[in-house]
Short mmCIF file of C-alpha atoms in Angstrom, two decimals:
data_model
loop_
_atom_site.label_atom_id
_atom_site.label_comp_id
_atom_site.label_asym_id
_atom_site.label_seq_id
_atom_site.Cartn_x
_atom_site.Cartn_y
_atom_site.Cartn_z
CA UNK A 1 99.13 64.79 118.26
CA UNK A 2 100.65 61.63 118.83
CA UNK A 3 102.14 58.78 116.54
CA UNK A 4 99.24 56.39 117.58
CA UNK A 5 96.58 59.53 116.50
CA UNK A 6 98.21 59.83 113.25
CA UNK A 7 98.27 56.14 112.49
CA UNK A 8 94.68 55.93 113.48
CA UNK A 9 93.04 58.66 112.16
CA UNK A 10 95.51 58.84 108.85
CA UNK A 11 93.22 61.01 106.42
CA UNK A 12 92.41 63.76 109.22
CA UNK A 13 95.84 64.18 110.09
CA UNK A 14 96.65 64.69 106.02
CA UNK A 15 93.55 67.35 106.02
CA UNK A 16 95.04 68.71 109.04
CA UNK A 17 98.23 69.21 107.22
CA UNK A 18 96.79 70.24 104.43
CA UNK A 19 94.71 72.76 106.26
CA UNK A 20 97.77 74.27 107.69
CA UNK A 21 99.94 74.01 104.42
CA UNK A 22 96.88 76.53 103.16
CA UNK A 23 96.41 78.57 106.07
CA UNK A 24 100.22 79.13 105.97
CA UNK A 25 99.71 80.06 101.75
CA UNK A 26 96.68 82.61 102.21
CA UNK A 27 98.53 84.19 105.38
CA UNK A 28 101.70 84.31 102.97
CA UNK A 29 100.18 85.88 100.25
CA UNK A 30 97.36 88.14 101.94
CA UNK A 31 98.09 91.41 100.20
CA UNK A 32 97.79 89.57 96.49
CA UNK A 33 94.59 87.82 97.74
CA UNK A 34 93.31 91.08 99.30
CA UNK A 35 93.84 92.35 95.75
CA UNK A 36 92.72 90.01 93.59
CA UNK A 37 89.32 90.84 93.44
CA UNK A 38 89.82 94.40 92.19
CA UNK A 39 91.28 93.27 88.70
CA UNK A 40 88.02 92.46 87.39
CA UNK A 41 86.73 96.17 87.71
CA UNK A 42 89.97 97.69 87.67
CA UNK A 43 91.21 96.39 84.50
CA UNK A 44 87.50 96.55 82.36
CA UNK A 45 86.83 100.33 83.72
CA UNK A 46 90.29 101.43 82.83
CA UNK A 47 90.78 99.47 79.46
CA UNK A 48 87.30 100.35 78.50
CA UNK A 49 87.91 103.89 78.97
CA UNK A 50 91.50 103.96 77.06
CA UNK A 51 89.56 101.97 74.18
CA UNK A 52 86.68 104.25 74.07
CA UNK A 53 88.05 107.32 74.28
CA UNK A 54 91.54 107.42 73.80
CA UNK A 55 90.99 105.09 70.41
CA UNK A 56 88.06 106.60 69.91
CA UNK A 57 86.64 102.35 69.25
CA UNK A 58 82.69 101.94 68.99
CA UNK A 59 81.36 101.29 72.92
CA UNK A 60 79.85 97.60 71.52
CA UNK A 61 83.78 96.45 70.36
CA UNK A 62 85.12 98.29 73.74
CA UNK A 63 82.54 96.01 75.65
CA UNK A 64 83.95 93.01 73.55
CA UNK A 65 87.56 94.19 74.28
CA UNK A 66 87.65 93.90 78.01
CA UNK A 67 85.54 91.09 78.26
CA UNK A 68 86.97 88.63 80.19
CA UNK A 69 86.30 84.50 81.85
CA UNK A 70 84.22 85.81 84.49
CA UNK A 71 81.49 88.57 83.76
CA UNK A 72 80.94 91.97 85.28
CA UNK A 73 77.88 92.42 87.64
CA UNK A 74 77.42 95.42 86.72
CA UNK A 75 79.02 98.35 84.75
CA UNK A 76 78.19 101.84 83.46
CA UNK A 77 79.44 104.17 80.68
CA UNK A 78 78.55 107.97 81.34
CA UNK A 79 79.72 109.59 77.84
CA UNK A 80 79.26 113.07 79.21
CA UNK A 81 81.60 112.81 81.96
CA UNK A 82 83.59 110.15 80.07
CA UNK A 83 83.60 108.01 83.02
CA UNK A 84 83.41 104.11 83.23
CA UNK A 85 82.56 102.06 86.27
CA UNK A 86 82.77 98.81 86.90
CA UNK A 87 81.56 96.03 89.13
CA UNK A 88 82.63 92.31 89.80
CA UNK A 89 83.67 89.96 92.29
CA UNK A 90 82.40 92.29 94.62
CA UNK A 91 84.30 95.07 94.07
CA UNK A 92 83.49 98.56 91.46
CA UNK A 93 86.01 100.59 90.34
CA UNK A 94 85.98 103.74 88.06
CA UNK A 95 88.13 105.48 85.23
CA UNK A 96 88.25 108.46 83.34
CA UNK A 97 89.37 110.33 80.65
CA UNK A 98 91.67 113.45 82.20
CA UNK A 99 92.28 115.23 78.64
CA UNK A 100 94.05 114.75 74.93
CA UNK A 101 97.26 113.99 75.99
CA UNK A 102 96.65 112.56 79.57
CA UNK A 103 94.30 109.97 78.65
CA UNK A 104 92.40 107.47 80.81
CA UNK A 105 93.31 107.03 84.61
CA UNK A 106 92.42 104.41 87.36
CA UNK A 107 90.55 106.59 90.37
CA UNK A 108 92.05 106.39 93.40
CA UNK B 1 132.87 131.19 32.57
CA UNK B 2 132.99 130.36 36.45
CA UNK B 3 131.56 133.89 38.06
CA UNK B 4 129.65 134.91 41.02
CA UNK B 5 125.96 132.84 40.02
CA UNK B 6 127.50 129.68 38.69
CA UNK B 7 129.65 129.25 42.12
CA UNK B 8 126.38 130.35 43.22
CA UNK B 9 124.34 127.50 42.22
CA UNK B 10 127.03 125.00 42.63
CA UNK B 11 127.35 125.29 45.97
CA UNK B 12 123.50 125.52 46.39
CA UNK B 13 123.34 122.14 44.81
CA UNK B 14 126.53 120.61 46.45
CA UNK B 15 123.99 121.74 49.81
CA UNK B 16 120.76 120.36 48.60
CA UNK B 17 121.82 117.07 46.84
CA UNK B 18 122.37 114.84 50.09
CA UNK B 19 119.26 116.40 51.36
CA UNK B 20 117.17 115.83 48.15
CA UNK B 21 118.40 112.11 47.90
CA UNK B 22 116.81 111.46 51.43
CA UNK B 23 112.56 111.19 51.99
CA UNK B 24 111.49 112.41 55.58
CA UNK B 25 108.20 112.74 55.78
CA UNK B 26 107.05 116.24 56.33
CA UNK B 27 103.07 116.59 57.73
CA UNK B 28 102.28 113.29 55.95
CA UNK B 29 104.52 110.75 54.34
CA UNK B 30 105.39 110.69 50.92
CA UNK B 31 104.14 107.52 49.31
CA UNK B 32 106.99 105.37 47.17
CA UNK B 33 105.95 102.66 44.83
CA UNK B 34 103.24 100.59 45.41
CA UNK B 35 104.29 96.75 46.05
CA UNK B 36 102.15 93.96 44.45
CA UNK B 37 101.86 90.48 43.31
CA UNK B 38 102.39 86.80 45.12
CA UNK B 39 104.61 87.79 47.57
CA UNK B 40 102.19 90.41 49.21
CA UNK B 41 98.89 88.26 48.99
CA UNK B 42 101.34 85.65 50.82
CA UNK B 43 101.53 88.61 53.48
CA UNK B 44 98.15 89.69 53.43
CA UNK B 45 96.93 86.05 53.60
CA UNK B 46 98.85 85.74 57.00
CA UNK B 47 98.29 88.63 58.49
CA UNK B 48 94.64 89.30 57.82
CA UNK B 49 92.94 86.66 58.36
CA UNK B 50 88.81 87.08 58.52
CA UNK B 51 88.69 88.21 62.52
CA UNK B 52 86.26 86.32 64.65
CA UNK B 53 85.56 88.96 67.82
CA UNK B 54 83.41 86.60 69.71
CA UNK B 55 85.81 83.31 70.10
CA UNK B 56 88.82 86.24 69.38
CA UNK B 57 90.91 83.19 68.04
CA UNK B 58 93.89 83.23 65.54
CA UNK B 59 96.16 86.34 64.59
CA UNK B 60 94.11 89.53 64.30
CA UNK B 61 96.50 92.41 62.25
CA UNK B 62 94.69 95.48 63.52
CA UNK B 63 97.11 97.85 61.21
CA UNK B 64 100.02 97.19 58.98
CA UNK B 65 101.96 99.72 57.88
CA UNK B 66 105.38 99.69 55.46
CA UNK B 67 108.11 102.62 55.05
CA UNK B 68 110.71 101.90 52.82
CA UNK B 69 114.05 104.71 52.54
CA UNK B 70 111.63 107.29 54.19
CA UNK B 71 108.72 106.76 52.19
CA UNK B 72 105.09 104.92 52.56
CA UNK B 73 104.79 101.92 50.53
CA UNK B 74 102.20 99.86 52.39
CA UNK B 75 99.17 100.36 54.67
CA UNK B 76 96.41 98.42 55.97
CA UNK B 77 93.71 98.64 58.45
CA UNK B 78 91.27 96.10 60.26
CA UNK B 79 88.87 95.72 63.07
CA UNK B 80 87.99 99.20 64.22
CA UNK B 81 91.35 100.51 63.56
CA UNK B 82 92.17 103.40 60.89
CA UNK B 83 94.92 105.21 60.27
CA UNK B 84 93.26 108.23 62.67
CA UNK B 85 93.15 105.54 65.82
CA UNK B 86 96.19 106.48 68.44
CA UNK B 87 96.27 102.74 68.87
CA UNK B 88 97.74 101.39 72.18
CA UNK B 89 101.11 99.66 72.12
CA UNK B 90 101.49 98.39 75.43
CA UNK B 91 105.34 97.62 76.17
CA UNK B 92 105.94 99.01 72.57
CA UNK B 93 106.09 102.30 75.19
CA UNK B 94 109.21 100.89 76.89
CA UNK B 95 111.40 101.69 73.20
CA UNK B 96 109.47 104.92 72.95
CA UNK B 97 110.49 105.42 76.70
CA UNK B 98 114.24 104.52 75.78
CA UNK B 99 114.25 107.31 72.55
CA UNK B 100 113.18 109.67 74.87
CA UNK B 101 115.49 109.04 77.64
CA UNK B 102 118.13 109.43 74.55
CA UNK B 103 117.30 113.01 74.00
CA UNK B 104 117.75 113.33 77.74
CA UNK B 105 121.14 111.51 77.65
CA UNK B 106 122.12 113.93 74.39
CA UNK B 107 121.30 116.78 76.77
CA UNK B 108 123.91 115.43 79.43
CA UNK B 109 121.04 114.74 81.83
CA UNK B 110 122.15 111.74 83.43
CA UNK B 111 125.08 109.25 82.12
CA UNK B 112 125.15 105.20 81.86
CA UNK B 113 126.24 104.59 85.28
CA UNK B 114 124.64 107.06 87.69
CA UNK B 115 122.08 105.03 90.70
CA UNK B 116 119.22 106.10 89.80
CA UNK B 117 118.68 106.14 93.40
CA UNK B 118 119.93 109.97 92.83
CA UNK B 119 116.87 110.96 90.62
CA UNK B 120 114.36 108.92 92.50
CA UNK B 121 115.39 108.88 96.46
CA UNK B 122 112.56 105.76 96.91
CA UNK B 123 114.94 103.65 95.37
CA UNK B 124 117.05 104.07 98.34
CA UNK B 125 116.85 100.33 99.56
CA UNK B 126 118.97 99.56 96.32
CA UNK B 127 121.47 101.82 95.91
CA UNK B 128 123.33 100.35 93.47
CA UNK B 129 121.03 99.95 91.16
CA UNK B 130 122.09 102.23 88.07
CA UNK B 131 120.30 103.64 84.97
CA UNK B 132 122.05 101.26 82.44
CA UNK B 133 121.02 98.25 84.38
CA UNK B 134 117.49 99.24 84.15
CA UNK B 135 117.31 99.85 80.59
CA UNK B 136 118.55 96.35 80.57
CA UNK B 137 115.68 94.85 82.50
CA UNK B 138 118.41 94.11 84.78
CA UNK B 139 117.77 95.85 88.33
CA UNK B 140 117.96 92.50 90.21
CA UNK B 141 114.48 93.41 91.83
CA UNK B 142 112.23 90.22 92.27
CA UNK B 143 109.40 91.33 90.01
CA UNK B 144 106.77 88.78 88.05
CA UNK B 145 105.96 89.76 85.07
CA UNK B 146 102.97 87.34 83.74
CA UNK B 147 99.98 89.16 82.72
CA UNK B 148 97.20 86.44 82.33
CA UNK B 149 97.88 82.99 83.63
CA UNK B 150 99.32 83.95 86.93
CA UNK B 151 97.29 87.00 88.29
CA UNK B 152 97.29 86.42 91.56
CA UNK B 153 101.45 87.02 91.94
CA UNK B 154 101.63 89.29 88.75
CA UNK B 155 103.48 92.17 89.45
CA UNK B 156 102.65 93.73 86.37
CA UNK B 157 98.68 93.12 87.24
CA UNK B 158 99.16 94.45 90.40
CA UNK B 159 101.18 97.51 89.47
CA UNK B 160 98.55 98.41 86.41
CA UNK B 161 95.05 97.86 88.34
CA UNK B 162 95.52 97.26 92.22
CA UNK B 163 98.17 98.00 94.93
CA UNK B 164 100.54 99.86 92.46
CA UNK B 165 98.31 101.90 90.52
CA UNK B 166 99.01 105.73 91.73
CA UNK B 167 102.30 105.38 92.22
CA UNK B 168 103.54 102.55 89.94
CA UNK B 169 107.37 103.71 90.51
CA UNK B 170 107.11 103.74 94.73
CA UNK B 171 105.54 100.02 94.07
CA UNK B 172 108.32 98.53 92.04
CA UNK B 173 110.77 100.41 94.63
CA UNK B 174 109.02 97.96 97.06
CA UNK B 175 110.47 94.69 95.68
CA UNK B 176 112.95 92.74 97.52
CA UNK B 177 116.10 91.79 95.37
CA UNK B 178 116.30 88.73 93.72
CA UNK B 179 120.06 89.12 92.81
CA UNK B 180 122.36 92.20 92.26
CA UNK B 181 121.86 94.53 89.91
CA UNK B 182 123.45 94.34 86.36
CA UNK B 183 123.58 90.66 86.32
CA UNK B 184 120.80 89.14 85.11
CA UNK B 185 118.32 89.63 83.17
CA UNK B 186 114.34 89.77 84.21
CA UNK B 187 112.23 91.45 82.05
CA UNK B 188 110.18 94.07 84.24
CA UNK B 189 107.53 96.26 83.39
CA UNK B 190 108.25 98.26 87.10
CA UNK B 191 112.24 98.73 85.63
CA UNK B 192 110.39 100.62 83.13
CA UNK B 193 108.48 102.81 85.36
CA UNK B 194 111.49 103.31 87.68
CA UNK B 195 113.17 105.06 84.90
CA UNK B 196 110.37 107.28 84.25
CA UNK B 197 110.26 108.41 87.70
CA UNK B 198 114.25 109.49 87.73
CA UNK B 199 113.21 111.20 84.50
CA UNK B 200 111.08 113.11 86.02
CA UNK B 201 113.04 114.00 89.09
CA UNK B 202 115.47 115.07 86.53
CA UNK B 203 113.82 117.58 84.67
CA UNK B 204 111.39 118.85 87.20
CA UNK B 205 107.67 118.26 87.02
CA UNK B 206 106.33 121.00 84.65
CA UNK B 207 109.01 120.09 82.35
CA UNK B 208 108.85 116.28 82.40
CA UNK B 209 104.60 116.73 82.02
CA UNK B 210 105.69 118.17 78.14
CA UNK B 211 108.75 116.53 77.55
CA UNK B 212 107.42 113.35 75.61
CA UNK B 213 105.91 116.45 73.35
CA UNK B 214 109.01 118.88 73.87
CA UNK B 215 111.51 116.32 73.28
CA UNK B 216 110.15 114.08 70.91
CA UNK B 217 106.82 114.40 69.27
CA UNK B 218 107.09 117.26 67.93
CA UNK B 219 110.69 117.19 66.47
CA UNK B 220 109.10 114.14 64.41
CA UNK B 221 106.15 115.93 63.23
CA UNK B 222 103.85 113.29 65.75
CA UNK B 223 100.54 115.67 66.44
CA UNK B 224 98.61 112.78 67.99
CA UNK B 225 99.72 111.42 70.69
CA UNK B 226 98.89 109.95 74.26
CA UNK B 227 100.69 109.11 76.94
CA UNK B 228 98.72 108.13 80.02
CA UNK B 229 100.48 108.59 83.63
CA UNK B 230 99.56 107.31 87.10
CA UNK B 231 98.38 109.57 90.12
CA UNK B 232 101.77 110.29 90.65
CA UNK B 233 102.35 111.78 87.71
CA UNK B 234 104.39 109.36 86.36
CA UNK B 235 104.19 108.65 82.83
CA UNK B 236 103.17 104.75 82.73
CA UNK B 237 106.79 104.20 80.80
CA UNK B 238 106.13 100.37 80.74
CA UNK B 239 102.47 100.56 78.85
CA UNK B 240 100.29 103.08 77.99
CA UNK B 241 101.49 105.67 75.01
CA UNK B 242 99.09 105.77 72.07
CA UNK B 243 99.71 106.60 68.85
CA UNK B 244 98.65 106.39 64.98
CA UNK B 245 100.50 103.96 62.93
CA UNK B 246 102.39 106.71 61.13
CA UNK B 247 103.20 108.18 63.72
CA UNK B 248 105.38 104.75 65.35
CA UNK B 249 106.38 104.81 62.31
CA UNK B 250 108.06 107.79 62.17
CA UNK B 251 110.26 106.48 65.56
CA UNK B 252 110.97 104.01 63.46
CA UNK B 253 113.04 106.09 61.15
CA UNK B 254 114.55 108.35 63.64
CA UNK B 255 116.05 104.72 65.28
CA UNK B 256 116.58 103.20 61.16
CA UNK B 257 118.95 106.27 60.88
CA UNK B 258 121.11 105.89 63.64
CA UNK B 259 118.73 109.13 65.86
CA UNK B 260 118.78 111.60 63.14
CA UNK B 261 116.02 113.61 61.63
CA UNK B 262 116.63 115.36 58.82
CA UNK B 263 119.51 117.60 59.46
CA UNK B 264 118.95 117.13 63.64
CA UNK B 265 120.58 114.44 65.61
CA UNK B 266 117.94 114.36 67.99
CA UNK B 267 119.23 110.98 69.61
CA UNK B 268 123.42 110.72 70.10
CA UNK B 269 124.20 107.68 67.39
CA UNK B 270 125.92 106.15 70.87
CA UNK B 271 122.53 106.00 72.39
CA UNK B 272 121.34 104.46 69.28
CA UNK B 273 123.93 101.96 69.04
CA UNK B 274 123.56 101.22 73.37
CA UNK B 275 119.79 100.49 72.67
CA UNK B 276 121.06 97.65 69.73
CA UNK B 277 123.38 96.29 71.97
CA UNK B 278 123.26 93.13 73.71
CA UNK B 279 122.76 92.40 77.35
CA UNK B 280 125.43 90.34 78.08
CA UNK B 281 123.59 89.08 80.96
CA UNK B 282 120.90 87.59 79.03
CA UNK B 283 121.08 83.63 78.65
CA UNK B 284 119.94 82.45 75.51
CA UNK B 285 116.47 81.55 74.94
CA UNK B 286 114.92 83.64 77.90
CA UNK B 287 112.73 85.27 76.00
CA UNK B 288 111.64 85.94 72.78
CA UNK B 289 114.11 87.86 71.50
CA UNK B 290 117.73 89.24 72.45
CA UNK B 291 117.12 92.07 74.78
CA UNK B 292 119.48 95.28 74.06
CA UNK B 293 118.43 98.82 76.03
CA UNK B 294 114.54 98.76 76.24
CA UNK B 295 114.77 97.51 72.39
CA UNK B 296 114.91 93.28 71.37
CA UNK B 297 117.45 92.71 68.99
CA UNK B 298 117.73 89.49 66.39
CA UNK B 299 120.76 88.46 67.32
CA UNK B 300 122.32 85.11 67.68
CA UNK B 301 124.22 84.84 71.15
CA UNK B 302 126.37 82.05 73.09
CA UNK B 303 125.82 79.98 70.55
CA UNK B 304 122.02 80.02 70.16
CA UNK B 305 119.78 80.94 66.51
CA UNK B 306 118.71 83.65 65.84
CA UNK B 307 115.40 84.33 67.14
CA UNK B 308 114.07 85.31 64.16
CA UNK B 309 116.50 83.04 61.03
CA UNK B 310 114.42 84.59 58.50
CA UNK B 311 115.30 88.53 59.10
CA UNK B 312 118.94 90.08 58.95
CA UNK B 313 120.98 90.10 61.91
CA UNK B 314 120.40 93.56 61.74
CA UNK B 315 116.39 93.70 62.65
CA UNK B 316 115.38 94.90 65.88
CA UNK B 317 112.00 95.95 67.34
CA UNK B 318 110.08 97.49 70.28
CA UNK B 319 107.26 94.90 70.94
CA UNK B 320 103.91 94.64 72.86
CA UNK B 321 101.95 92.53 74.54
CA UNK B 322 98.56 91.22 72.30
CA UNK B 323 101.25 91.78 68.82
CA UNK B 324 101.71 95.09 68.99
CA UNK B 325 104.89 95.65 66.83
CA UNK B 326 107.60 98.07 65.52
CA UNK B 327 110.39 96.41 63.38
CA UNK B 328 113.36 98.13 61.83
CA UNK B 329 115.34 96.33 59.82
CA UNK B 330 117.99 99.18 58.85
CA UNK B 331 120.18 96.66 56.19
CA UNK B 332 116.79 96.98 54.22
CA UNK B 333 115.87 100.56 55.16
CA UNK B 334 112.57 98.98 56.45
CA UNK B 335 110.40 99.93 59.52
CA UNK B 336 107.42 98.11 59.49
CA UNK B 337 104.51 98.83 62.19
CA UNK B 338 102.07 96.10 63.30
CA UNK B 339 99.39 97.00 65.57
CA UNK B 340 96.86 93.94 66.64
CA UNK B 341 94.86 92.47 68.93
CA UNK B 342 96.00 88.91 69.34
CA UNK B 343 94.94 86.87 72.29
CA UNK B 344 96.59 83.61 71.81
CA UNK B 345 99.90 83.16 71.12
CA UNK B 346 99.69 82.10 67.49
CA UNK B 347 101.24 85.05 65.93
CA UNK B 348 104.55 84.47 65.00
CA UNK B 349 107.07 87.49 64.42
CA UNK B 350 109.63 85.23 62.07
CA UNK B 351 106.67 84.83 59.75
CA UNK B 352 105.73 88.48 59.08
CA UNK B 353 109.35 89.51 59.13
CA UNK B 354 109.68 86.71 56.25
CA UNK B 355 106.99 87.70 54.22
CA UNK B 356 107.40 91.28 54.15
CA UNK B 357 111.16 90.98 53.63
CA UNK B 358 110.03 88.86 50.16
CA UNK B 359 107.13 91.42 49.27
CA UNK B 360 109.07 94.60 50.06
CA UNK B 361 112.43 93.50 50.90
CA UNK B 362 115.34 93.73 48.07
CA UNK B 363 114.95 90.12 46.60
CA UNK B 364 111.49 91.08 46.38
CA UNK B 365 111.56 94.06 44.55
CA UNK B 366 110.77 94.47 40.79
#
């Protein structure tokens, strides 16, 4: 790229830049980005399952409790088992309840 | 006539005097005088406030709870909370963390100044790292904290739900050093969880899975309790123990009398007074409140307020994220338990400290 490219083409070169600046970011922080899309699931099946039955809350305030700015595509309560799953962004995760002292836990 | 019975009964009551003078609460609490009148409806009227569970605004009190010299003068309940619900407390579990590590201490399981890298050999890559500096939030490891507004770099958010889940000690062992330990403080949910992990490494794994029941609930009469742990077997230290308002309660009067319970000094008093002691690496203002060992203290240092003017210098308090609360204000042989479910900041800890201390603080009494 020379100095006479630059000065001609002045907004491709920024984008270029810019493009790199990001490239550089996502490259930097690959393992959070990797990540992010489990909270969502992560977070609602294991809070839902500490609120439900560790607090013993009603299921409709539970719901209410985890809900967050972006919804859940899907998700699933099976009392019996007293195992949550749940879905969004793409990604599902479950929790469940281990015993009286144990609690809820995140599955692997 | 001074014979056999009368020394007898004189040295029976000489016994049972201090005892009888003192409320503990035995399978429930004893209930003391009921508090009424302008003072509390100025409580009430701030901390139950009609809840709103769609928009979830404003301060939302899911249980307040009052002990005053031992004995129950105040409870209330709200939402979907009673006083059966083993409520979460979030980082309220960090204090309960610290009591318990004080029973450990009292058993000459580990002293101040040991690395911790001893008890947990992951901690390897920062070996200087020692158990006081950890109770101080203090390990120098380069850990963010933020739980909603920055998730994508929260350490805490990563450590709870994502890559730190099953083994939430190993993660924070993973952190690069932001400065050496013992100088500076950084509040850190995985400091927490690293000193779980050397407590369990201390005691051995059958032992540690009972010890928050061995060592602790139990001695204080707490039947209900839970205390989640990852897939390590860790117990989350930094988040997730449940328990019943009377029941935080009660670890609020071990702590209000310097770690004794009834005639058991279940803590050392020199724990008690390390947890209400100031970090002296903290810099005014960097957080809420005045962090001492896993507790927050009201005290004014270099120079700066108090964070909370309205409460004796004497206050402290194991807090949670969302306004989960305990406060002990031993001047006014007060613990006061708030559980909640706050999302947005508005709750204000001076406030209910200043209203409670005029409903059921001495000025306020009848």
């Amino acid at each position: 790229m020379s100095r006479s490219w630059v000065r001609r083409r002045p907004v491709s070169s920024l984008l270029l830049v810019l493009l790199a600046a990001l490239l550089a970011w996502v490259w930097h922080e690959r393992l959070a980005l990797r990540a992010f899309p489990d909270i969502l699931g992560a977070y609602s099946a294991k809070e839902y399952c500490s609120c439900r039955y560790v607090m013993h809350n009603p299921a409709e305030y539970c719901l209410g409790y985890v809900r967050q700015y972006l919804s859940l595509s899907q998700f699933a309560d099976e009392p019996e088992q007293r195992r949550v799953t749940a879905s969004g962004l793409g990604r599902s995760h479950s929790a469940a309840w281990l015993g009286k002292r144990e609690g809820c836990r995140l599955a692997p | 006539m001074f014979n056999g019975s009368t020394l007898l009964l004189t040295v029976l009551l000489l016994v049972t005097l201090p005892v009888r003078a003192e409320h503990w609460p035995g399978e429930q609490w004893s209930q003391g005088p009921a508090a009424s009148g302008p003072a509390l409806d100025a409580l009430e009227a701030y901390a139950f406030v009609p809840r709103d569970d769609t928009t979830r605004a404003g301060i939302r009190t899911d249980a307040l709870l009052v002990i005053r010299d031992g004995q129950l003068i105040y409870e209330r309940y709200a939402g979907p909370t009673t006083a059966d619900t083993p409520h979460l407390t979030w980082s309220v579990t960090k204090s309960l963390l610290a009591v318990m590590l004080g029973v450990a201490y009292g058993q000459g399981r580990f002293q101040l100044q040991d690395k911790v890298a001893t008890f947990y050999p992951p901690l390897q890559q920062h070996p200087q790292i020692s158990m006081a500096d950890l109770l101080h939030w203090a390990s120098g490891l380069d850990w963010q904290e933020d739980y909603e507004y920055a998730p994508l770099n929260s350490s805490v958010v990563a450590m709870l739900y994502t890559r730190g889940h099953q083994d939430m000690a190993a993660f924070t062992a993973g952190h690069a050093a932001f400065s050496a330990p013992g100088q500076a403080f950084r509040y850190s949910s995985g400091d927490s969880n690293l000193l779980s992990a050397a407590l369990k490494n201390m005691l051995g794994t059958p032992a540690y899975a009972d010890y928050p029941w061995s060592a602790l609930f139990d001695p204080l009469g707490i039947r209900q309790a839970v205390w989640e742990t990852d897939a390590a077997g860790t117990f989350v230290g930094s988040s997730y123990a449940y328990l019943r308002a009377r029941d935080l309660a009660r670890i609020g009067l071990l702590m209000q009398r310097d770690g004794r319970w009834g005639e058991r000094q279940l803590l050392p008093k020199a724990w008690v007074d390390f947890c209400r002691t100031p970090f002296s690496g903290y810099q005014a203002n960097q957080d809420e409140a005045v962090p001492g060992a896993h507790w927050w203290l009201n005290r004014a240092v270099q120079g700066a307020a108090q964070p909370w003017p309205d409460a004796p210098a004497d206050t402290f308090a194991a807090l949670g994220h969302w306004g989960q609360a305990l406060y002990i204000v031993p001047s006014e042989k007060l613990v006061i338990v708030r559980y909640a479910d706050d999302r947005d900041g508005s709750y204000r800890h001076n406030e209910l400290l200043k209203r409670a201390l005029l409903a059921f603080g001495r000025q306020g009494r009848p």
